[in-house]
Coordinates of C-alpha atoms in Angstrom, one line a residue:
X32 CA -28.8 -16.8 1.1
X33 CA -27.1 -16.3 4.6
X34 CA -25.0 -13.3 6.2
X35 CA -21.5 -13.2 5.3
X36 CA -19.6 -11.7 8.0
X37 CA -16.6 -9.6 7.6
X38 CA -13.6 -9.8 9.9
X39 CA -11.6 -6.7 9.8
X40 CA -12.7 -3.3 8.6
X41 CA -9.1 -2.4 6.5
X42 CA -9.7 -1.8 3.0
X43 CA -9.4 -5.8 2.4
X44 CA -12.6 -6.6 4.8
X45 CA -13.9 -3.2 3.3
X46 CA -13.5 -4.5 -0.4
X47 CA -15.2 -7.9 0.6
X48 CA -18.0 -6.4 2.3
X49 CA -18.8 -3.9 -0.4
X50 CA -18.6 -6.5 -3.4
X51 CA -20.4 -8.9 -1.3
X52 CA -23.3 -6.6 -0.8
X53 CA -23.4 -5.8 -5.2
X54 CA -23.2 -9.6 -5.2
X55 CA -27.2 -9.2 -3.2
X56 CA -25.6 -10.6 -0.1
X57 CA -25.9 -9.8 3.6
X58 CA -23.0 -8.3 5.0
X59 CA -22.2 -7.6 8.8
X60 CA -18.6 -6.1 9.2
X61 CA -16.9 -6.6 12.7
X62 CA -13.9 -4.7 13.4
X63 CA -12.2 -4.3 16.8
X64 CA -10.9 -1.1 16.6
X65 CA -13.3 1.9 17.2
X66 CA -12.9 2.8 13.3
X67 CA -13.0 1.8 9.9
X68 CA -9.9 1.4 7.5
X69 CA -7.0 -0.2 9.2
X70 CA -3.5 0.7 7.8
X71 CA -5.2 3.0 5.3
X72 CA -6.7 5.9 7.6
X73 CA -7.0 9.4 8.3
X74 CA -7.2 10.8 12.1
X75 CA -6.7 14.4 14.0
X76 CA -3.3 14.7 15.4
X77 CA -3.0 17.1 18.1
X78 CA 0.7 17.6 18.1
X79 CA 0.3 19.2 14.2
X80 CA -3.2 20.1 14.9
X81 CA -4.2 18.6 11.4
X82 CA -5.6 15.6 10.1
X83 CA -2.9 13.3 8.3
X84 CA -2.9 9.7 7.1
X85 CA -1.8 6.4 9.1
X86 CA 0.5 6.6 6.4
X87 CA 1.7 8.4 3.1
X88 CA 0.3 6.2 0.3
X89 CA 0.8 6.6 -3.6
X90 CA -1.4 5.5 -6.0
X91 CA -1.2 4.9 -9.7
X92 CA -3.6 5.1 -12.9
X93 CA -2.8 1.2 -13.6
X94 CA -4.0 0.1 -10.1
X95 CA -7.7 -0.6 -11.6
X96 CA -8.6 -2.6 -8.7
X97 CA -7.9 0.5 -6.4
X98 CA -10.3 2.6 -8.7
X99 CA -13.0 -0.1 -9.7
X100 CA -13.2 0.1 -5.4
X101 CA -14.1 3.9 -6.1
X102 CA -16.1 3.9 -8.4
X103 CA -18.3 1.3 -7.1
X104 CA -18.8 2.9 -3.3
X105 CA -19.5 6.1 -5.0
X106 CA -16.3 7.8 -4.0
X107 CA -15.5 11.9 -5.4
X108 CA -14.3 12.5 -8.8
X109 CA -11.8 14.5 -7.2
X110 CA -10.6 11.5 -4.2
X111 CA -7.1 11.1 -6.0
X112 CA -5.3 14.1 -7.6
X113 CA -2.4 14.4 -10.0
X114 CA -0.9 15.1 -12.7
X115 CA -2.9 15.2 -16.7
X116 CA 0.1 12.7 -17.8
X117 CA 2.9 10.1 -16.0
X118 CA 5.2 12.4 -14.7
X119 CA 8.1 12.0 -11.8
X120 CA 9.7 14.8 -10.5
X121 CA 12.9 13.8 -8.9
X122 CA 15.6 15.8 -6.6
X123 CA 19.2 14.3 -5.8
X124 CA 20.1 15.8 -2.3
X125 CA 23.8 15.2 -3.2
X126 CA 24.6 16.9 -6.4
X127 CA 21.1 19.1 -6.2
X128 CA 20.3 18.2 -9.7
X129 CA 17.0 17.8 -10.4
X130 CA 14.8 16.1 -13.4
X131 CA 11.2 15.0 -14.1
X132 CA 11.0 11.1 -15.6
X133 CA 8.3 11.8 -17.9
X134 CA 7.2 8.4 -19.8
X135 CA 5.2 8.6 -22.6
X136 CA 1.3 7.3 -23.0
X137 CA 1.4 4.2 -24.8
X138 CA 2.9 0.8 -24.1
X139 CA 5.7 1.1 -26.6
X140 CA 8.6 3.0 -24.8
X141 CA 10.0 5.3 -27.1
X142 CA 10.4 7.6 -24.4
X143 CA 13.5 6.6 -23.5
X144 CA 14.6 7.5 -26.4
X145 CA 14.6 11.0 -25.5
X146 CA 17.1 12.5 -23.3
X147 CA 14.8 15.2 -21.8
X148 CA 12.3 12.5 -20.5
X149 CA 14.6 10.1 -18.8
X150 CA 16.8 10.5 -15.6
X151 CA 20.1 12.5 -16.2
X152 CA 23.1 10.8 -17.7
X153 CA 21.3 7.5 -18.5
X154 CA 21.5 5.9 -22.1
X155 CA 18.3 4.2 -23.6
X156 CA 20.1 0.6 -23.6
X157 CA 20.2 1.3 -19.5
X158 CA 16.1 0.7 -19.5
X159 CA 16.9 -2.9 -20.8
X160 CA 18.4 -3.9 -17.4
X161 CA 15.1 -4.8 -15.7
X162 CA 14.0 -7.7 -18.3
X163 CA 15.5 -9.9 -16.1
X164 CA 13.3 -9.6 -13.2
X165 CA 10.7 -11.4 -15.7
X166 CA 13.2 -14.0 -16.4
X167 CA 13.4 -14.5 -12.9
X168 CA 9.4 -14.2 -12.0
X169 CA 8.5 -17.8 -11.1
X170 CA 11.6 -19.7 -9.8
X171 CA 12.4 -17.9 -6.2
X172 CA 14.7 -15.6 -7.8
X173 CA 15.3 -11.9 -6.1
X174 CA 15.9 -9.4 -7.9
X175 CA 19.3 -9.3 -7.2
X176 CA 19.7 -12.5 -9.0
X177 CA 17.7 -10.9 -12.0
X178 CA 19.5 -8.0 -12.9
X179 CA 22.6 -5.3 -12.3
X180 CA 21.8 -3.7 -8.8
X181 CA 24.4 -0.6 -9.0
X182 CA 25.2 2.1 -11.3
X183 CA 23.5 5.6 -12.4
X184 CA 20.1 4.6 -13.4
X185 CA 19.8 1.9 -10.3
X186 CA 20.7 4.6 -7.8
X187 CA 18.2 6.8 -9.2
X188 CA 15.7 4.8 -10.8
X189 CA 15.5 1.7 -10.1
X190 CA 16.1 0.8 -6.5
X191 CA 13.9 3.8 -5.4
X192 CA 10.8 2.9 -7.4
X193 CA 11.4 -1.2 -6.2
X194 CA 11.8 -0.5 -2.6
X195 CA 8.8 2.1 -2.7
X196 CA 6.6 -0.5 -4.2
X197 CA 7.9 -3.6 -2.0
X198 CA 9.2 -1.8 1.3
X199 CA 12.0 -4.1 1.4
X200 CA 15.7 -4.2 0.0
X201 CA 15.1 -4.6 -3.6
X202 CA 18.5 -6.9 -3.8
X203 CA 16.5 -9.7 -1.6
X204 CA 13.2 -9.1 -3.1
X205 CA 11.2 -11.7 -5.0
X206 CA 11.4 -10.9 -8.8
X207 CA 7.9 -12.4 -9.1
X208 CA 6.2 -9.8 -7.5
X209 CA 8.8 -6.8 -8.9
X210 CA 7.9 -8.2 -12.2
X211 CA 4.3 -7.9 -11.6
X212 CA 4.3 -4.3 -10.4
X213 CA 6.0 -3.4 -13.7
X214 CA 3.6 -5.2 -15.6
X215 CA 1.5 -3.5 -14.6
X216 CA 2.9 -0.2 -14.8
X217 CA 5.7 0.9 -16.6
X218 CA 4.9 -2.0 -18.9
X219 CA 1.6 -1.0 -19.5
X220 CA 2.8 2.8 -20.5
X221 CA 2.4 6.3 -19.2
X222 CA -1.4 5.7 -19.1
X223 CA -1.0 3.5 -16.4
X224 CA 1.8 5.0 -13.9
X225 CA 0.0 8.5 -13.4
X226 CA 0.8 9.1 -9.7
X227 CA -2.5 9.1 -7.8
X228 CA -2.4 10.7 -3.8
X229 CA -5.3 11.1 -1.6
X230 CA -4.9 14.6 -1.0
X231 CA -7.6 15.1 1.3
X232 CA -6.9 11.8 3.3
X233 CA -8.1 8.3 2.5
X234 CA -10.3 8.3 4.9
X235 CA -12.3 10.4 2.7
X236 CA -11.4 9.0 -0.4
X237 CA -11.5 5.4 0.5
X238 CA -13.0 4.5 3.8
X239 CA -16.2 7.3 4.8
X240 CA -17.3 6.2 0.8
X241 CA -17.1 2.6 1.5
X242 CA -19.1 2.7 4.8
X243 CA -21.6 5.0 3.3
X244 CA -22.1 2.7 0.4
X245 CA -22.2 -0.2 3.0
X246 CA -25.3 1.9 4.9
X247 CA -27.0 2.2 1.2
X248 CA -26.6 -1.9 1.0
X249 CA -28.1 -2.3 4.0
X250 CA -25.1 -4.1 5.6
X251 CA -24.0 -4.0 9.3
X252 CA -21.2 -2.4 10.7
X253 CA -20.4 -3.5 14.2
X254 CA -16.8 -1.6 16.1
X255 CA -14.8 -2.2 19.1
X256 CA -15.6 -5.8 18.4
X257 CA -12.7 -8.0 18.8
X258 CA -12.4 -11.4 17.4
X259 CA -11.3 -14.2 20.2
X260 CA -11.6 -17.0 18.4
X261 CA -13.2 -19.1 15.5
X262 CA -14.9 -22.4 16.2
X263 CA -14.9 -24.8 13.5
X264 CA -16.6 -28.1 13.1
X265 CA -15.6 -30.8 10.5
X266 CA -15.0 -28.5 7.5
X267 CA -17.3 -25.2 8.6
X268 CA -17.1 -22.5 10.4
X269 CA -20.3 -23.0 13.5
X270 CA -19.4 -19.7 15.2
X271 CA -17.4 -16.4 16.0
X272 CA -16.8 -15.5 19.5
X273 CA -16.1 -12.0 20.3
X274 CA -14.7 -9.9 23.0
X275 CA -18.7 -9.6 23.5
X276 CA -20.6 -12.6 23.1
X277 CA -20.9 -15.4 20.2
X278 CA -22.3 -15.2 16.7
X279 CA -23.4 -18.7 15.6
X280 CA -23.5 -18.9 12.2
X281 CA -26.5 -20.8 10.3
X282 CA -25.8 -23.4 7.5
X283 CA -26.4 -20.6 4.7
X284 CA -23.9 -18.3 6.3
X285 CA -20.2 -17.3 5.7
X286 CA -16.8 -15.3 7.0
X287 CA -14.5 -13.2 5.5
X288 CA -10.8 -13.2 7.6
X289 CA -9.7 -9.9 6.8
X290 CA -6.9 -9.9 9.4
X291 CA -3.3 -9.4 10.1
X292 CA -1.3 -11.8 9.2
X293 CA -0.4 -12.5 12.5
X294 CA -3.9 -12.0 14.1
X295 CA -5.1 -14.6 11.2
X296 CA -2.3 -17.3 12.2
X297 CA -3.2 -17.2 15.8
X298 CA -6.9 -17.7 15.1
X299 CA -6.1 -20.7 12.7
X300 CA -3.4 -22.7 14.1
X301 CA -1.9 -24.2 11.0
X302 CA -2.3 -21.1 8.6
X303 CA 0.8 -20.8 6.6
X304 CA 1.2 -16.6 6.7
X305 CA 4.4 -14.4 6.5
X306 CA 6.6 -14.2 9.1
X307 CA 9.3 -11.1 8.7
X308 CA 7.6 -8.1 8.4
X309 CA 9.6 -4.5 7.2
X310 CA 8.4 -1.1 8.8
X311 CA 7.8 2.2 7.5
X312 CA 8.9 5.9 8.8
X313 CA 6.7 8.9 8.1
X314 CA 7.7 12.2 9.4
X315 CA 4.7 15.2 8.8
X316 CA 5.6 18.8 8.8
X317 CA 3.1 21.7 9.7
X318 CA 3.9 23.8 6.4
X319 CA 2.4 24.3 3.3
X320 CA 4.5 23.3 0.0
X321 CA 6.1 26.8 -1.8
X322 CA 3.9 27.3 -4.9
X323 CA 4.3 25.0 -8.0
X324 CA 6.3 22.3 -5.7
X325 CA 5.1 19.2 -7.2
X326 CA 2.6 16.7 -5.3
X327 CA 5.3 14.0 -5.2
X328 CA 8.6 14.2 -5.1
X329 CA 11.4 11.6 -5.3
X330 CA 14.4 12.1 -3.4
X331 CA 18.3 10.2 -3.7
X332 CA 21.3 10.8 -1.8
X333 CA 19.4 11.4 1.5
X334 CA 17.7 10.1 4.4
X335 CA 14.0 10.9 2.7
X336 CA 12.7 9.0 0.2
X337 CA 9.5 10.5 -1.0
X338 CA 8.5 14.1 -0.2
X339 CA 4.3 14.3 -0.4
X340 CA 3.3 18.3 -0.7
X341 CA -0.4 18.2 0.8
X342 CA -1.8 21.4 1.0
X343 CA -1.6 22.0 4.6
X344 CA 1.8 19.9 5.1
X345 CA 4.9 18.2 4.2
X346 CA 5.3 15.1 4.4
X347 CA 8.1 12.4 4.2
X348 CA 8.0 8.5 3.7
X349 CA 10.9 6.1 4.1
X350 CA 10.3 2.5 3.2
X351 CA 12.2 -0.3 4.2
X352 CA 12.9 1.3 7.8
X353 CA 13.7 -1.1 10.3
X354 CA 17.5 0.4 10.7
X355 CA 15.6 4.2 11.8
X356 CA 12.7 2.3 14.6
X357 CA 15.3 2.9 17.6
X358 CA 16.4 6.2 16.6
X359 CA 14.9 8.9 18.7
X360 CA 11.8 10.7 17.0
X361 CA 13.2 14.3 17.6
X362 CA 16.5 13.5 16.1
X363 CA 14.3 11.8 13.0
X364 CA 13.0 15.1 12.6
X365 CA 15.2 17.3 12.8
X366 CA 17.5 15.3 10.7
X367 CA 14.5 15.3 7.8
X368 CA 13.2 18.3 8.6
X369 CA 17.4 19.9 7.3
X370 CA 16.3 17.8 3.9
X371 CA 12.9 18.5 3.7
X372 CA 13.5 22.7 4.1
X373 CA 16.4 22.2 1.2
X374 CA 14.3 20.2 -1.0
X375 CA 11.1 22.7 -0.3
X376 CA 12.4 26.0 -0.4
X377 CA 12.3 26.8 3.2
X378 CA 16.1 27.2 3.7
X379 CA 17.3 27.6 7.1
X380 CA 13.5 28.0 8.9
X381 CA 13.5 26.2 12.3
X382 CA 11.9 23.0 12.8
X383 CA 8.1 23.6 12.1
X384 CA 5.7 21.2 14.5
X385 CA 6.2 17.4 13.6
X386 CA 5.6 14.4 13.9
X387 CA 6.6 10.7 13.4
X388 CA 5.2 7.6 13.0
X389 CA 7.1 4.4 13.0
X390 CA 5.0 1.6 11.6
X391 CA 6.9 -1.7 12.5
X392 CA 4.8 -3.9 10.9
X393 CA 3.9 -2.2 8.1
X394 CA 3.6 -4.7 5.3
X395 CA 5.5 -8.3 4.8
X396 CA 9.1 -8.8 4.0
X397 CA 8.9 -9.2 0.2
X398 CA 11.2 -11.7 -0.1
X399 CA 11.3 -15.0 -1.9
X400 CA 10.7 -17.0 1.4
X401 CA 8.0 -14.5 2.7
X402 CA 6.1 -14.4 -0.6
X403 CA 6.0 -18.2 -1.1
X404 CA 4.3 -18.4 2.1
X405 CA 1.3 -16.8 1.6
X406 CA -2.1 -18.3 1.4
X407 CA -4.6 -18.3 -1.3
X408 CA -7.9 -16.7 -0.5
X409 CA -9.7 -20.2 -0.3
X410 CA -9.4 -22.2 3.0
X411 CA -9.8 -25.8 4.3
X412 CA -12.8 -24.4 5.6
X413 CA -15.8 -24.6 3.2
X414 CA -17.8 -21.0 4.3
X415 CA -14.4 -19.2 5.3
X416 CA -12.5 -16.9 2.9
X417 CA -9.1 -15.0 3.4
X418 CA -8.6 -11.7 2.4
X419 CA -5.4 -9.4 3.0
X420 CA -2.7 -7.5 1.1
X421 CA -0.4 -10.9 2.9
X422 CA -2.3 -13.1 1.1
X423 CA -1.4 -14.5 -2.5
X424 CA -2.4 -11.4 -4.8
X425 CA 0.3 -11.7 -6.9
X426 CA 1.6 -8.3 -5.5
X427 CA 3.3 -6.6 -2.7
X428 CA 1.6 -4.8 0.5
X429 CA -0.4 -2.3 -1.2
X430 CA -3.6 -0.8 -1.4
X431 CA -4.2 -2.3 -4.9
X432 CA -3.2 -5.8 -3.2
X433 CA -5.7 -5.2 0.0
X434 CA -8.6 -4.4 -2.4
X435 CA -7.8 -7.2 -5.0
X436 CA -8.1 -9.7 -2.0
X437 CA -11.3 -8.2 -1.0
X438 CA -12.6 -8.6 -4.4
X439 CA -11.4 -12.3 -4.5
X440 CA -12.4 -13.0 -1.6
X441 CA -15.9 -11.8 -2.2
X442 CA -15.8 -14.0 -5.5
X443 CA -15.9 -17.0 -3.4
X444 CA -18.3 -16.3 -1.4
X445 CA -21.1 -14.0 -3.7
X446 CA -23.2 -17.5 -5.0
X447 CA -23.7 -19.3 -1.7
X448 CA -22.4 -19.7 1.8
X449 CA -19.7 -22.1 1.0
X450 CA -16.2 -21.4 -0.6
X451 CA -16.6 -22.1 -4.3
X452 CA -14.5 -25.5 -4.6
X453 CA -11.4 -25.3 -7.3
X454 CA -11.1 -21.1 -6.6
X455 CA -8.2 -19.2 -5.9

């Protein structure tokens, strides 16, 4: 059998190259930037003088993609902490009230049941309200369309947990994709919403195990490699040409597109890819969390969203956050920073060392229109594979999306050079 080479070194092109190599193929991974893991990476920043992530990400014990990925490249026990059981602490910045959302283990929700396990002032008949996003899974619906977006338990429940998982206005958001998140957490019980964080960065968690399993396979890993274009003749892929010279592929040999969207499109005029994208704010804090603070922390009535207490920080993410991308970064951070020290403990303690990062692009608009348009994993091209949290996984931008495309991607491709005819 041929090398398969991997375009992109995010945890999509990291998921394909690893399941490749089980699979006994050849793997090279090219990747233009001068390291590993895309999106989903750690790196020094001097203005804190710690090591933080491209961006706060959140986990959960259902996503078995996501931890099939660890086991398999060999990754710590201890990669993802959290709690023993499903547990949500929650904080309203208006009223101050605070609560924990505490399902229980199995699939059959009695927990709602119970006053002391479900958000403040809710009644167990509320919890009915999001059957309708499965109603409207499959015909284009939002989720607007699906259910009732106001009241108690959507201000504090509903729309926070939807626009955390999709990163855009749950209103306009496809109920297909709402309804599989669900699914496949809340639906499936407490077992399978534990909140997961990678508490010492993904980087270690996700990306230093993946290349060091890659080493142990044997594969290639090739950086500051960028692709200019793909040549294509009849129905294969002949050749890759880099920023640095050409590839020609042999007849036994195969590709993995594990791109941007947008990168993907421009190399394959034709490629029907999301368009709108929504961005993501993160603002870091150089102080530790006050003792007992929980890992996670979900916030209403205020600016932040979710509050992250890593050991050596604070740190804030706001999805859907294309309204805050021309508002200067100081003023983002002081203006989180007067939440943050109220939600943490801190009080009235001047602004600690900061920093922001706006991610404009950070995942697609998950909207009806947007989610229709993205493509399967197999192409018109017979030794060509897509992978890519944009393309059709069934679920948002996510981690567990990025890997699950790997994984598919690599499906097609693991018994031969060419892209197994009828596949996803």
């Amino acid at each position: 059998m041929g090398t398969v080479h991997v375009l992109g070194a995010g945890l999509a092109g990291l998921s394909a190259a690893v399941r490749l190599g089980l699979a006994g193929r050849q793997v090279v991974v090219h990747e233009a930037a001068k390291q590993a893991g895309g999106r989903c990476r750690s790196y020094f920043d001097p203005a804190l003088g710690l090591t933080i992530d491209n961006g706060n990400h959140l986990l959960l014990s259902g996503n078995r993609d996501a931890l099939a990925f660890l086991k398999a490249v060999g990754a710590p026990d201890d990669a993802l902490a959290g709690p023993d059981e499903a547990a949500f602490a929650f904080a309203d910045l208006a009223s101050g009230e605070r609560w924990t959302l505490r399902p229980n283990a199995g699939r059959l929700p009695w927990w709602v049941l119970d006053a002391r396990r479900r958000v403040p002032g809710s009644r167990a008949r509320d919890y009915l309200a999001p059957l309708g996003i499965f109603r409207g899974a499959g015909r284009a619906a939002t989720i607007g369309d699906s259910m009732a977006c106001g009241g108690l338990l959507w201000d504090r429940l509903w729309r926070p947990v939807l626009l955390a998982a999709l990163n855009t206005e749950p209103q306009e958001s496809d109920a297909g994709l709402a309804a599989t998140i669900l699914r496949e957490t809340l639906g499936a019980g407490g077992r399978a919403c534990r909140p997961l964080v990678a508490v010492e960065g993904l980087s270690a968690a996700f990306v230093e195990p993946a290349l060091r399993c890659l080493a142990r396979q044997g594969a290639g890993l090739r950086l500051g490699r960028r692709l200019r274009a793909l040549r294509i003749e009849g129905d294969r892929l002949a050749a890759l040409d880099f920023s640095d010279g050409t590839e020609t592929l042999g007849p036994d040999d195969a590709a993995v597109l594990a791109l941007p969207a947008w990168v993907a499109s421009d190399l394959m005029p034709g490629l029907r890819v999301p368009e709108s994208h929504r961005s993501i704010v993160n603002a870091h804090f150089a102080l530790p969390p006050r003792a007992g603070a929980p890992l996670l922390l979900g916030v209403v009535g205020g600016l932040t969203e979710w509050l992250f207490s890593y050991p050596d920080r604070l740190s804030v993410t706001i999805s859907g956050a294309d309204r805050l991308l021309d508002v200067p970064r100081e003023e983002l951070a002081r203006t989180i920073w007067g939440e943050v020290a109220q939600l943490s403990g801190y009080g009235d303690a001047p602004l600690p060392r900061w920093q922001i990062v706006k991610e404009k692009r950070a995942t697609f608009a998950a909207t009806p229109r947007e989610a229709a348009r993205r493509p399967g994993a197999r192409t018109h091209v017979a030794n060509l594979a897509l992978a890519g949290d944009w393309t059709a996984t069934g679920l948002p931008s996510t981690i567990e999306g990025a890997i699950r495309s790997g994984a598919t991607a690599a499906a097609l491709l693991a018994n031969g050079g060419a892209v197994l005819r009828g596949a996803a």
